[in-house]
Coordinates of C-alpha atoms in Angstrom, one line a residue:
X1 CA -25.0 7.7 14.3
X2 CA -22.0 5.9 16.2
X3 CA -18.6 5.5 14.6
X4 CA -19.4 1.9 15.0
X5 CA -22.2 1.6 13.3
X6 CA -20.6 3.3 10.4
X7 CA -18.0 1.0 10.8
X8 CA -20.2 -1.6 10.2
X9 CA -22.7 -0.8 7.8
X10 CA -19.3 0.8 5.4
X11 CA -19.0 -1.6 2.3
X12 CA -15.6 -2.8 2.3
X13 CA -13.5 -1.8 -1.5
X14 CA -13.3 -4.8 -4.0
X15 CA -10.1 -5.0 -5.8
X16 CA -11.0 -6.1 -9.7
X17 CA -9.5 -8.4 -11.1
X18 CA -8.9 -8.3 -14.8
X19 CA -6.9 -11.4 -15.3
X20 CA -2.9 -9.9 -14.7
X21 CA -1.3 -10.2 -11.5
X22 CA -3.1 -13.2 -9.6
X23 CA -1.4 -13.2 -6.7
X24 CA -1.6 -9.6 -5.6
X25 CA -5.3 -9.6 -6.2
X26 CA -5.5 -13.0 -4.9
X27 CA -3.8 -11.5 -1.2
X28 CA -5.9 -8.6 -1.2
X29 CA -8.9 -10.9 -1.4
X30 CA -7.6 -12.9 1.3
X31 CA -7.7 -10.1 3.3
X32 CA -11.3 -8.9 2.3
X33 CA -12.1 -12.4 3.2
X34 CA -10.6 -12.7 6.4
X35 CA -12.1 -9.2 7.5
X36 CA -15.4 -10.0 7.2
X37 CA -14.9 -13.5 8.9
X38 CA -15.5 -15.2 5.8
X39 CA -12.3 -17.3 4.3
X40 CA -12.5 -20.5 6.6
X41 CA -15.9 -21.0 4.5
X42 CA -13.9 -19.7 1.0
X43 CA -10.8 -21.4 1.8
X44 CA -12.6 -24.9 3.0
X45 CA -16.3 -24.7 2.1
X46 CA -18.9 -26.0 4.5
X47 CA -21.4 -29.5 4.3
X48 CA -24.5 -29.1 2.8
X49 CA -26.8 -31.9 3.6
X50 CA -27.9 -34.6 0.8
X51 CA -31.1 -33.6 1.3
X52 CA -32.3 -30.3 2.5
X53 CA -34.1 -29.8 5.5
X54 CA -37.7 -28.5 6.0
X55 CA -36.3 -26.2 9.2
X56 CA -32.4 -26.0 8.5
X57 CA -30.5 -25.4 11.8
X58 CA -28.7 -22.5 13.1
X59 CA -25.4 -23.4 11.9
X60 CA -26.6 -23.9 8.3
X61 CA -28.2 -20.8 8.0
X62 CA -25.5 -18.8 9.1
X63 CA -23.1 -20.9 6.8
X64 CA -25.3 -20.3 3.8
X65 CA -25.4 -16.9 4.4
X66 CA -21.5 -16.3 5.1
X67 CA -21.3 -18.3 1.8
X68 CA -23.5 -16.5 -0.6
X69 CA -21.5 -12.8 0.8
X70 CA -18.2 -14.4 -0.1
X71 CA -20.0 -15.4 -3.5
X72 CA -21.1 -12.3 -4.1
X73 CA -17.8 -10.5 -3.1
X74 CA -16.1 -12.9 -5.7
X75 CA -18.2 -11.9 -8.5
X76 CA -17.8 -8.3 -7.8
X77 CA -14.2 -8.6 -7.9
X78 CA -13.9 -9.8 -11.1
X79 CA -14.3 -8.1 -14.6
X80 CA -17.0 -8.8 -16.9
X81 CA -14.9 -10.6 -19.7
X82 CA -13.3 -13.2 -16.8
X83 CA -17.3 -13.6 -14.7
X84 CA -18.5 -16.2 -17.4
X85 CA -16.1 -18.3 -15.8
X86 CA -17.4 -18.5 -12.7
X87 CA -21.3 -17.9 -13.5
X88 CA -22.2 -21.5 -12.4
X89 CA -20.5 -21.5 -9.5
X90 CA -22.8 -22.3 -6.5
X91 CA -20.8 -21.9 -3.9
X92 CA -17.6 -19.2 -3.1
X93 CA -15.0 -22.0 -2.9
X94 CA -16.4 -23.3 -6.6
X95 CA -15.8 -20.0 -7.9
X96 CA -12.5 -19.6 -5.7
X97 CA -11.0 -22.5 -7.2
X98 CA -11.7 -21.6 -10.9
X99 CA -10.5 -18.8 -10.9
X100 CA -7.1 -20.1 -8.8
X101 CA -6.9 -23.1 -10.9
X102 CA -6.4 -21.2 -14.0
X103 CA -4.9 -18.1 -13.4
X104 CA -2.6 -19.4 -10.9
X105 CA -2.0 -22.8 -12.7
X106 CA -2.0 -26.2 -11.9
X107 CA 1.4 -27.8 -10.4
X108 CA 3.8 -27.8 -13.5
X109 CA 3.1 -24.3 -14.6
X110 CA 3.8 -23.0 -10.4
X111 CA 6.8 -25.0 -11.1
X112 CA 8.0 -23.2 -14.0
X113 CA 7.1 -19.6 -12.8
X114 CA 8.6 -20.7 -8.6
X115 CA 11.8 -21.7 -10.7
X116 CA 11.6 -18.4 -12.7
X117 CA 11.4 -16.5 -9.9
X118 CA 14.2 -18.4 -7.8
X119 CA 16.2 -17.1 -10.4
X120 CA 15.2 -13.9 -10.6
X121 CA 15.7 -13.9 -7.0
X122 CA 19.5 -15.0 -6.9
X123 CA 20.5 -12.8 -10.0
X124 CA 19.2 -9.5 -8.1
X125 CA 21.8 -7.2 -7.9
X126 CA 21.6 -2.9 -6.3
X127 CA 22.7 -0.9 -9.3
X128 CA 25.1 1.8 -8.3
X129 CA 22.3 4.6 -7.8
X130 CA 19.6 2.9 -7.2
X131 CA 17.6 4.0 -4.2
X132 CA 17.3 1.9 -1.5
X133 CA 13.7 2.0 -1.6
X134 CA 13.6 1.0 -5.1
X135 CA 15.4 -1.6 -4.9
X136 CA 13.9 -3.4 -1.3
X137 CA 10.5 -2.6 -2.9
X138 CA 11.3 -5.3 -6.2
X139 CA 13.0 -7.6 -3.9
X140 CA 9.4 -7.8 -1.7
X141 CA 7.6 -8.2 -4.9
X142 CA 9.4 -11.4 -5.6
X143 CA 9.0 -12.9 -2.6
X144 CA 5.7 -12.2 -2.3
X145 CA 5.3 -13.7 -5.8
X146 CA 7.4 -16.7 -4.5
X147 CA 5.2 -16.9 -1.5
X148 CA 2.1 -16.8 -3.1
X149 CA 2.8 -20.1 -5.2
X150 CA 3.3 -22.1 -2.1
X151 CA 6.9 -21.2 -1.8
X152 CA 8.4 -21.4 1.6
X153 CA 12.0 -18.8 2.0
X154 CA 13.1 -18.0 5.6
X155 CA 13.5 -14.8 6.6
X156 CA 17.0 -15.2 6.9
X157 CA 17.8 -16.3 3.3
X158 CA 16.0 -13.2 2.5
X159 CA 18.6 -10.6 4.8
X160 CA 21.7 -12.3 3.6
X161 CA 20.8 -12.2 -0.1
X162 CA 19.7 -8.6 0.5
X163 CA 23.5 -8.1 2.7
X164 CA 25.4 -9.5 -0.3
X165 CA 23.7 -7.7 -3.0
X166 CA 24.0 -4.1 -2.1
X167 CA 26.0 -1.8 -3.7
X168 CA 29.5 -0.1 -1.7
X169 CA 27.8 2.7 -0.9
X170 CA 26.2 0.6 1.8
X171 CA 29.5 -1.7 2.7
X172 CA 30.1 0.4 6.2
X173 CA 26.3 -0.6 7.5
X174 CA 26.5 -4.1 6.2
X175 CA 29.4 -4.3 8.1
X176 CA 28.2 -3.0 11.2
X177 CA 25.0 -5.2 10.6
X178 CA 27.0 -8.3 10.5
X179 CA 29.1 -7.3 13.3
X180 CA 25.7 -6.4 15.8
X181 CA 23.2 -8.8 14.6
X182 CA 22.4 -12.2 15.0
X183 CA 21.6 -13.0 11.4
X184 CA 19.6 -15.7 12.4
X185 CA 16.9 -14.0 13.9
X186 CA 17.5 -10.5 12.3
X187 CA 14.3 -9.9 10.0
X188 CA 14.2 -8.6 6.8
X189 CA 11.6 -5.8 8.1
X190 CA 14.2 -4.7 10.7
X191 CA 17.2 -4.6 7.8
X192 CA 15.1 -2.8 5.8
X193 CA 14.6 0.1 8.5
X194 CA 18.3 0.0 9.2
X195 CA 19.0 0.4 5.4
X196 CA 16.2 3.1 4.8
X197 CA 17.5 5.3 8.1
X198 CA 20.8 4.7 6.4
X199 CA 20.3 6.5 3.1
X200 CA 18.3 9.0 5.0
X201 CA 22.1 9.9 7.0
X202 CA 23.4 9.7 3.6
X203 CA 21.4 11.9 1.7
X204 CA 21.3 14.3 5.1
X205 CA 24.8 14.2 4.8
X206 CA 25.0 15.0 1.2
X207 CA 22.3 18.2 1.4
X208 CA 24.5 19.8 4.1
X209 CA 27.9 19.2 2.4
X210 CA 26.2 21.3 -0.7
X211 CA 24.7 23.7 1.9
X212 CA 28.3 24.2 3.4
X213 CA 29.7 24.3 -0.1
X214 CA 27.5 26.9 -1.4
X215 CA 28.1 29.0 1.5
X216 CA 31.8 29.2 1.3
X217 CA 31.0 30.3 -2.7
X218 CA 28.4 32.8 -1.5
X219 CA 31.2 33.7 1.0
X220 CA 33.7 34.1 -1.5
X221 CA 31.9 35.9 -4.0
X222 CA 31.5 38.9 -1.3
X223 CA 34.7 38.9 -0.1
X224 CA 35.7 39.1 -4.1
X225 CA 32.4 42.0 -4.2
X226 CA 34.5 43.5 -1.5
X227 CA 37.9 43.6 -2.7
X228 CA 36.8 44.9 -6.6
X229 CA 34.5 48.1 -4.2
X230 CA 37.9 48.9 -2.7
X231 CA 39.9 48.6 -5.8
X232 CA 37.4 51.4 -7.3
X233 CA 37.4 53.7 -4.4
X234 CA 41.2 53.7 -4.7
X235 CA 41.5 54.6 -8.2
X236 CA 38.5 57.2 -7.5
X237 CA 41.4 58.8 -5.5
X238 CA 44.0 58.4 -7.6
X239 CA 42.3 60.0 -10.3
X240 CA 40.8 62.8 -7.9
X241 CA 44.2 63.7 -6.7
X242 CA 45.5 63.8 -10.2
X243 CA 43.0 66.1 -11.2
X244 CA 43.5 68.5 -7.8
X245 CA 47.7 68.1 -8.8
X246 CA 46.5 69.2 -12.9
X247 CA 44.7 72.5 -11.5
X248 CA 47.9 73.8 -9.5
X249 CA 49.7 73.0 -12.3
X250 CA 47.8 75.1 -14.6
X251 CA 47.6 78.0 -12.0
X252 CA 50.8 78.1 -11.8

């Protein structure tokens, strides 16, 4: 059997969606969607004739069909205490919209949360050792939260909150950043690898200055190993000769 033939007869993995956190499982079914050529017919349905023909064309069949996979994708991606909802649906954008008008709201609850989130957005703030990683990670989870309720932020809002919010630990590279970069075209995927390659250094940095340090104590400890040997083997002498200088004086 060919790779692509696996390929295509592989069933695709459902993300379940349990009634938290809408708008990630909402993306990831976007994706699903789009990868089996299917959201144009979830995202804007397709006509179905008033009345329904005794030999329905090409393009309806295949329409009916890409509809009643997404359907069935959508009721497989949901959990069995939030499927009731949807049960009647006939068609994927029905159950789409259900399931988007109440768990992502209507227009005064994405108000509320986009203002929320605004700001959350302007209060964030690096901590002092926070890692880098961390910290870009929960500033892409509110954007994408932001995004996903319609919310439209430039990438370039996004670099200089970022630039004014880390700690001092990363003033020199902000710096340089500001210095090399036209900040209005500089992405917030390309500051993020400048910032991640940036605590690499530092950490690098830091791992050899211990390396360095415990070396110079492992040094000194020998050289300390050394001098306490010598000190012994001298007063081994000493008290040899003493002994040799008792014996003549006892012979004589």
């Amino acid at each position: 059997m060919s790779i692509n033939s696996i390929t295509r007869n592989s069933q695709p993995s459902i993300p379940i969606f349990k009634g938290e956190k809408y708008h990630l499982w909402s993306v990831k079914m976007q994706t699903l969607f789009k990868s089996q050529e299917l959201w144009d017919i979830v995202e804007c349905g397709y006509e179905e004739p008033n009345e329904s023909p005794a030999e329905p064309n090409q393009k309806l069949r295949e329409n009916r069909k890409k509809d009643a996979k997404a359907l069935c994708f959508i009721q497989s991606a949901v959990d069995d205490d939030i499927f009731p909802r949807i049960s009647t649906a006939k068609t994927s954008k029905d159950a789409w919209e259900i399931i988007k008008h109440e768990y992502r709201g209507d227009k005064k609850v994405i108000s509320v949360k986009l203002q929320f989130l605004r700001s959350e957005f302007e209060s964030l703030q690096m901590k002092d050792k926070e890692p880098i990683q961390g910290y870009l990670s929960k500033v892409s989870a509110i954007i994408n939260q932001m995004k996903s309720y319609g919310e439209e932020i430039s990438s370039q809002a996004i670099v200089s909150k970022v630039l004014r919010s880390l700690n001092p630990s990363f003033d020199n590279v902000v710096a340089a950043i500001e210095e090399s970069k036209d900040l209005s075209t500089y992405t917030f995927d390309e500051l993020m690898c400048s910032l991640l390659s940036h605590e690499v250094r530092i950490k690098k940095s830091k791992d050899e200055e211990v390396e360095e340090k415990a070396f110079q104590v492992q040094g000194q400890e020998m050289v300390e190993v050394e001098v306490e040997v010598k000190v012994v083997v001298v007063m081994v002498e000493v008290l040899m000769v003493a002994v040799v200088v008792e014996k003549k004086v006892v012979v004589v």
